[in-house]
């Protein structure tokens, strides 16, 4: 820890600047600045920032501290991780500037946490794609065909990549094309990796931290293309701290669930490590809605083992592939809530036995 010069980090990261970069609008009044607090539902600007003492205090919820405390709290990080984030991922004893130039030709590495600049790039990309979706009738028609309407498009900030708007935009905003490439937004030749795809971002507040793209037909491989960053849970903020949580498999299953206002998240596949389920700690009831196939049933058995008798399994009707498939049926929504009601009244023991595929 002594490797970090904390005072220097605070000086290099003016608190008002960092808080603004998290998307909070601060307005000056005298020597202080005020904005809406991100740590409680703030209708008034209760968050006061004191640039002179490099500190903040919320008159609504009492949150307070310095720039490191702010980053820790906002991103849910430990002290050291917050320092690293502010230090922009550079090793603590290396200087700024020159070091980055020297690294330019090295192979892209995958940082474990995103720097503020990374988040700005991803958020810019998501904003550009979101804008483009509304101008692309084919992409809107594709979503409509899968039962994803305007409300979900807005709520989930869905987008579309036309293949040429992003690099121009990043250049105009002087954001790093190199980082955009390393994170998997651009190809080496500057082309856009999500070209021709509907894009589903994963948001933290107003910021994008990840995205996955799906082409408008099935001719392209892979069907789902993510970034070159660790794949997160999709919909984390919809389920965090909730008592009733729905867990599903794929991106469009998730979107269908959002359309039904469920507190739902998608594992984006079936392989999941136990530690990634920590967000379910507080959930009293976990509904599993997995694909109606062998892999989906195996995932259900595995997750039931991890999560215990809080689990209720929602079994899709015969012939229905997955939740998104159900959502496209005229009575899909009604059927789903009937299945939830039935699952709720089941006894956990029987359910586990039921979920194990017969061999
Ligand atoms: Zn507050």
PDB file of N, CA, C and O and ligand atoms in Angstrom, residues 36-42 46-47 58-63 73, ligand 1:
ATOM      1  N   UNK A  36     -26.976  15.996  -7.717  1.00  0.00           N
ATOM      2  CA  UNK A  36     -27.831  14.950  -7.153  1.00  0.00           C
ATOM      3  C   UNK A  36     -26.998  13.766  -6.679  1.00  0.00           C
ATOM      4  O   UNK A  36     -26.145  13.280  -7.392  1.00  0.00           O
ATOM      5  N   UNK A  37     -27.281  13.343  -5.476  1.00  0.00           N
ATOM      6  CA  UNK A  37     -26.512  12.257  -4.856  1.00  0.00           C
ATOM      7  C   UNK A  37     -26.832  10.918  -5.524  1.00  0.00           C
ATOM      8  O   UNK A  37     -27.995  10.562  -5.682  1.00  0.00           O
ATOM      9  N   UNK A  38     -25.803  10.170  -5.923  1.00  0.00           N
ATOM     10  CA  UNK A  38     -26.056   8.865  -6.551  1.00  0.00           C
ATOM     11  C   UNK A  38     -26.299   7.752  -5.525  1.00  0.00           C
ATOM     12  O   UNK A  38     -26.598   6.633  -5.896  1.00  0.00           O
ATOM     13  N   UNK A  39     -26.158   8.081  -4.227  1.00  0.00           N
ATOM     14  CA  UNK A  39     -26.240   7.021  -3.219  1.00  0.00           C
ATOM     15  C   UNK A  39     -27.617   6.917  -2.565  1.00  0.00           C
ATOM     16  O   UNK A  39     -27.861   6.061  -1.736  1.00  0.00           O
ATOM     17  N   UNK A  40     -28.499   7.846  -2.881  1.00  0.00           N
ATOM     18  CA  UNK A  40     -29.896   7.675  -2.447  1.00  0.00           C
ATOM     19  C   UNK A  40     -30.777   8.300  -3.529  1.00  0.00           C
ATOM     20  O   UNK A  40     -30.279   8.974  -4.424  1.00  0.00           O
ATOM     21  N   UNK A  41     -32.095   8.055  -3.458  1.00  0.00           N
ATOM     22  CA  UNK A  41     -32.997   8.623  -4.457  1.00  0.00           C
ATOM     23  C   UNK A  41     -33.107  10.117  -4.191  1.00  0.00           C
ATOM     24  O   UNK A  41     -33.884  10.540  -3.347  1.00  0.00           O
ATOM     25  N   UNK A  42     -32.343  10.876  -4.904  1.00  0.00           N
ATOM     26  CA  UNK A  42     -32.198  12.295  -4.581  1.00  0.00           C
ATOM     27  C   UNK A  42     -33.002  13.166  -5.552  1.00  0.00           C
ATOM     28  O   UNK A  42     -32.706  13.210  -6.740  1.00  0.00           O
ATOM     29  N   UNK A  46     -28.594  17.257  -3.201  1.00  0.00           N
ATOM     30  CA  UNK A  46     -28.177  17.179  -1.791  1.00  0.00           C
ATOM     31  C   UNK A  46     -26.690  16.921  -1.627  1.00  0.00           C
ATOM     32  O   UNK A  46     -26.140  17.045  -0.547  1.00  0.00           O
ATOM     33  N   UNK A  47     -26.058  16.511  -2.731  1.00  0.00           N
ATOM     34  CA  UNK A  47     -24.636  16.173  -2.650  1.00  0.00           C
ATOM     35  C   UNK A  47     -23.809  17.449  -2.824  1.00  0.00           C
ATOM     36  O   UNK A  47     -23.887  18.108  -3.852  1.00  0.00           O
ATOM     37  N   UNK A  58     -23.192  14.381   1.628  1.00  0.00           N
ATOM     38  CA  UNK A  58     -24.576  14.406   1.188  1.00  0.00           C
ATOM     39  C   UNK A  58     -25.485  14.768   2.347  1.00  0.00           C
ATOM     40  O   UNK A  58     -25.488  14.074   3.371  1.00  0.00           O
ATOM     41  N   UNK A  59     -26.253  15.853   2.174  1.00  0.00           N
ATOM     42  CA  UNK A  59     -27.164  16.297   3.227  1.00  0.00           C
ATOM     43  C   UNK A  59     -28.435  15.442   3.267  1.00  0.00           C
ATOM     44  O   UNK A  59     -29.236  15.584   4.167  1.00  0.00           O
ATOM     45  N   UNK A  60     -28.589  14.551   2.271  1.00  0.00           N
ATOM     46  CA  UNK A  60     -29.749  13.665   2.265  1.00  0.00           C
ATOM     47  C   UNK A  60     -29.493  12.363   3.010  1.00  0.00           C
ATOM     48  O   UNK A  60     -30.254  11.976   3.881  1.00  0.00           O
ATOM     49  N   UNK A  61     -28.383  11.704   2.669  1.00  0.00           N
ATOM     50  CA  UNK A  61     -28.157  10.367   3.238  1.00  0.00           C
ATOM     51  C   UNK A  61     -26.910  10.305   4.112  1.00  0.00           C
ATOM     52  O   UNK A  61     -26.618   9.265   4.696  1.00  0.00           O
ATOM     53  N   UNK A  62     -26.155  11.379   4.167  1.00  0.00           N
ATOM     54  CA  UNK A  62     -24.993  11.396   5.054  1.00  0.00           C
ATOM     55  C   UNK A  62     -23.734  10.792   4.452  1.00  0.00           C
ATOM     56  O   UNK A  62     -22.704  10.729   5.123  1.00  0.00           O
ATOM     57  N   UNK A  63     -23.794  10.343   3.196  1.00  0.00           N
ATOM     58  CA  UNK A  63     -22.584   9.811   2.559  1.00  0.00           C
ATOM     59  C   UNK A  63     -21.520  10.909   2.541  1.00  0.00           C
ATOM     60  O   UNK A  63     -21.832  12.068   2.282  1.00  0.00           O
ATOM     61  N   UNK A  73     -17.386   3.706  -3.045  1.00  0.00           N
ATOM     62  CA  UNK A  73     -18.809   3.547  -2.832  1.00  0.00           C
ATOM     63  C   UNK A  73     -19.569   3.380  -4.151  1.00  0.00           C
ATOM     64  O   UNK A  73     -20.436   2.538  -4.274  1.00  0.00           O
TER      65      UNK A  73
HETATM   66 ZN1  LIG B   1     -27.134  10.931  -0.604  1.00  0.00          ZN
END
